Tab-separated table of C-alpha atoms and ligand atoms in Angstrom:
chain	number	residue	atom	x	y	z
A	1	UNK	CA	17.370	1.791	0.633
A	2	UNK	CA	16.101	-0.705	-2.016
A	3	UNK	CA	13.471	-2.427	-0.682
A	4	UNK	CA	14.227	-5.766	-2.994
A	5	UNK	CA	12.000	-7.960	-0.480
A	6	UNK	CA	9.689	-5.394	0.079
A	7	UNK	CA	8.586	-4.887	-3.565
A	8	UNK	CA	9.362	-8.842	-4.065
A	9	UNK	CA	6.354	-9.185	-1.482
A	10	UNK	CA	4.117	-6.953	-3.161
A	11	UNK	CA	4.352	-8.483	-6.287
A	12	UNK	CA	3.464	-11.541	-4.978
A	13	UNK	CA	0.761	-10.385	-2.996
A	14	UNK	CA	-0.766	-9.915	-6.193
A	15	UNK	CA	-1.544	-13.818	-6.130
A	16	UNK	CA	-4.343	-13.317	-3.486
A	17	UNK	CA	-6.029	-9.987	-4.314
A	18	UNK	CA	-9.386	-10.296	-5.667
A	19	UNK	CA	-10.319	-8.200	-8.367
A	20	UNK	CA	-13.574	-9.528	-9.493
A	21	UNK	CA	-14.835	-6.922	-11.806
A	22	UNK	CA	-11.700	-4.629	-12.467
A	23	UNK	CA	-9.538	-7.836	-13.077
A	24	UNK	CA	-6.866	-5.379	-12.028
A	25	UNK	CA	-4.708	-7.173	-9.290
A	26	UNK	CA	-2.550	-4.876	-6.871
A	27	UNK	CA	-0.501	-6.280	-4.264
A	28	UNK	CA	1.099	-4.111	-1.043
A	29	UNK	CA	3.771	-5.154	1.598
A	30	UNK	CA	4.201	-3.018	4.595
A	31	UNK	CA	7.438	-2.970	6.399
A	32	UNK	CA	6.215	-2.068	10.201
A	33	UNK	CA	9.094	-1.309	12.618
A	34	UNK	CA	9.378	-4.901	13.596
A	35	UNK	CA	11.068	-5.111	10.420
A	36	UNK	CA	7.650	-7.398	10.107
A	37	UNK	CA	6.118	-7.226	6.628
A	38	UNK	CA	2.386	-7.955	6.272
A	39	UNK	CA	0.943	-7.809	2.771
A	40	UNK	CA	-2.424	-7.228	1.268
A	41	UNK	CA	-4.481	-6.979	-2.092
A	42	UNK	CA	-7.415	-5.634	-3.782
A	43	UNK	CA	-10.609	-7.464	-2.715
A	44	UNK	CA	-13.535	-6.625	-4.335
A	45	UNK	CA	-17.963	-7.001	-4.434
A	46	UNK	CA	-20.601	-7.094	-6.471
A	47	UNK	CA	-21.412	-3.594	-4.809
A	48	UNK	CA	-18.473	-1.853	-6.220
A	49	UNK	CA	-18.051	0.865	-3.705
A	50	UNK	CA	-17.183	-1.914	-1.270
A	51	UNK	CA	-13.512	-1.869	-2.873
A	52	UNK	CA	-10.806	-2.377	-0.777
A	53	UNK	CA	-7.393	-1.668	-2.064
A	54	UNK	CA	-4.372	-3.563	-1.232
A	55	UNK	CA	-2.660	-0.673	0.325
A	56	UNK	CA	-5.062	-0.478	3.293
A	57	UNK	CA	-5.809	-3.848	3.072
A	58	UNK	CA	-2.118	-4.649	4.600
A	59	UNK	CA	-2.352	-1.576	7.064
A	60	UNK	CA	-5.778	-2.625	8.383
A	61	UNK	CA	-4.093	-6.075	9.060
A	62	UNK	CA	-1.301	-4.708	10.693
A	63	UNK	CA	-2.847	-2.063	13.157
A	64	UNK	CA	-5.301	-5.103	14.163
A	65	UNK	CA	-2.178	-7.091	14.997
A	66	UNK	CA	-0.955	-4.400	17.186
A	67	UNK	CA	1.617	-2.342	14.936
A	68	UNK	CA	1.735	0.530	15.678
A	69	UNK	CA	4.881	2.554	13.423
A	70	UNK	CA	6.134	1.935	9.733
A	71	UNK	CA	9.070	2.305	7.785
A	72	UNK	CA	7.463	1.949	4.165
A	73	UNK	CA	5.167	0.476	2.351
A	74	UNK	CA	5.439	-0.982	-1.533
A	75	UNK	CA	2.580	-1.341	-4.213
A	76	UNK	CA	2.805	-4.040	-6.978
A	77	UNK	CA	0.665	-3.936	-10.304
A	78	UNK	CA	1.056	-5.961	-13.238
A	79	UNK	CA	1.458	-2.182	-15.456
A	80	UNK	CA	4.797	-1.796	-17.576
A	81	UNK	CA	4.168	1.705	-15.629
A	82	UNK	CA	3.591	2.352	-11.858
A	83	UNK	CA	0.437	1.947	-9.671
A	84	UNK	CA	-0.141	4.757	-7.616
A	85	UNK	CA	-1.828	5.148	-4.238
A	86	UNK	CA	-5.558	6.418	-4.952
A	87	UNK	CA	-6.706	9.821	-2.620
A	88	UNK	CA	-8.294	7.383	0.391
A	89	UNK	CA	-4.794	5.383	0.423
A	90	UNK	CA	-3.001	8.298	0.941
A	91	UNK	CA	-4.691	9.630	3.616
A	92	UNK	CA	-4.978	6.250	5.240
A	93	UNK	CA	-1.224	6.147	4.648
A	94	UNK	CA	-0.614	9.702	6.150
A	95	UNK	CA	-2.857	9.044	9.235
A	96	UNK	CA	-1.765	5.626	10.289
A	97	UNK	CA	1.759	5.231	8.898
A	98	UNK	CA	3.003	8.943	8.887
A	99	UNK	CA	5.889	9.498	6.954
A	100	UNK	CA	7.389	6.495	5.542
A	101	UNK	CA	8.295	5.790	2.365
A	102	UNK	CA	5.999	4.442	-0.763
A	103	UNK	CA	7.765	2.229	-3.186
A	104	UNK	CA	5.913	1.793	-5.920
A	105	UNK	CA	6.918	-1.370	-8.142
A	106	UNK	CA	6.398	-2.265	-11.739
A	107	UNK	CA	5.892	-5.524	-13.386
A	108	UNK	CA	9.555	-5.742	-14.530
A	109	UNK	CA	10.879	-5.283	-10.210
A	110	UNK	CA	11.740	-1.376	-10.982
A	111	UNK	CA	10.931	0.640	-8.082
A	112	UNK	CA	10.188	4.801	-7.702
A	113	UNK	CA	10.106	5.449	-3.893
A	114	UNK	CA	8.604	8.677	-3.062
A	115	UNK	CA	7.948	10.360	0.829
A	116	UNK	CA	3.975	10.268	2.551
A	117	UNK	CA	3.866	14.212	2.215
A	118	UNK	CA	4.821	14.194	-1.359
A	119	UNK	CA	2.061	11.822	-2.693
A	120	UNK	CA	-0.231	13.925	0.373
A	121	UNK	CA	0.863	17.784	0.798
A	122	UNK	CA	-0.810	19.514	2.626
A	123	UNK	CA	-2.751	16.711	4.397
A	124	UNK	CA	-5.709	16.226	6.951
A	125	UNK	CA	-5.032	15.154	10.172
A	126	UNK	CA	-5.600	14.553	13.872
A	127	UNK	CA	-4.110	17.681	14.073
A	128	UNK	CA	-6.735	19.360	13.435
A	129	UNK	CA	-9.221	18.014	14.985
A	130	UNK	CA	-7.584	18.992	18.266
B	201	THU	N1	-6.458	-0.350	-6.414
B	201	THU	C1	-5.630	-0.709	-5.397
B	201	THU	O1	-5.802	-1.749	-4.763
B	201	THU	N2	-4.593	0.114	-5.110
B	201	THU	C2	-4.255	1.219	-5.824
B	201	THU	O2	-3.249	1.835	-5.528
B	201	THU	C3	-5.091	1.650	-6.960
B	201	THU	C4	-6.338	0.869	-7.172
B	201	THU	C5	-7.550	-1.273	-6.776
B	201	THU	C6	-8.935	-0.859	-6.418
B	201	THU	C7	-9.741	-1.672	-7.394
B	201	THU	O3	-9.938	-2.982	-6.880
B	201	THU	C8	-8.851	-1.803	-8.625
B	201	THU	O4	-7.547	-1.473	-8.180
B	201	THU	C9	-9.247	-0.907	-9.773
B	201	THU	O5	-9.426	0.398	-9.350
């Protein structure tokens, strides 16, 4: 699959993300099983740890409007190269999406889609907390 709206979305989710102090604007879409996309970007304070990145951003919106499963989720920069999921992303990603798939989009529309356990092997879970 291409995912031409998908990544379309998270490039212009871009437009709303708030990167005060990084000026570095990321944009997400995330295609729940609703075939519903909800998108998201970077919002950032003037206490720097309170970051939120675009990627959880969308999912946070989407679990609190009930979604519950995911088919993929894509991730917009304005690099030539590719923005890629930081560590908490991924294990938001892994936790609440599962395996899905992560398109990650350049400025120019190219896409590089990769699985949930490849950009997370070996990852954390409920599992075992059981
Ligand atoms: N950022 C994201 O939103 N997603 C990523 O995949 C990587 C980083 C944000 C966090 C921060 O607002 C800015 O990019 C610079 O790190």
């Amino acid at each position: 699959m291409e995912y031409k709206e998908l990544a379309d979305k998270a490039l212009e989710a871009k437009k709303f993300s708030l990167p005060t102090y990084s000026n570095f604007h990321v944009g997400a879409a995330l295609l729940a099983d609703d075939n519903k996309i909800y998108t998201g970007g970077n919002i950032e304070t003037s206490s720097y740890s309170l970051t939120i990145c675009a990627e959880r951003t969308a999912i946070f919106k989407a679990i609190s409007e009930g979604e519950r499963k995911f088919k993929a989720i894509a991730i917009a920069s304005d690099l030539d190269g590719f923005c890629s999921p930081c560590g908490a992303c991924r294990q938001v990603i892994s936790d609440l999406c599962g395996e899905i798939d992560i398109v990650l989009v350049n400025k120019n529309k190219e896409t590089k889609i990769y699985k949930t356990s490849e950009m997370l092997p070996l990852a954390f879970s409920d599992d075992d907390l059981k």
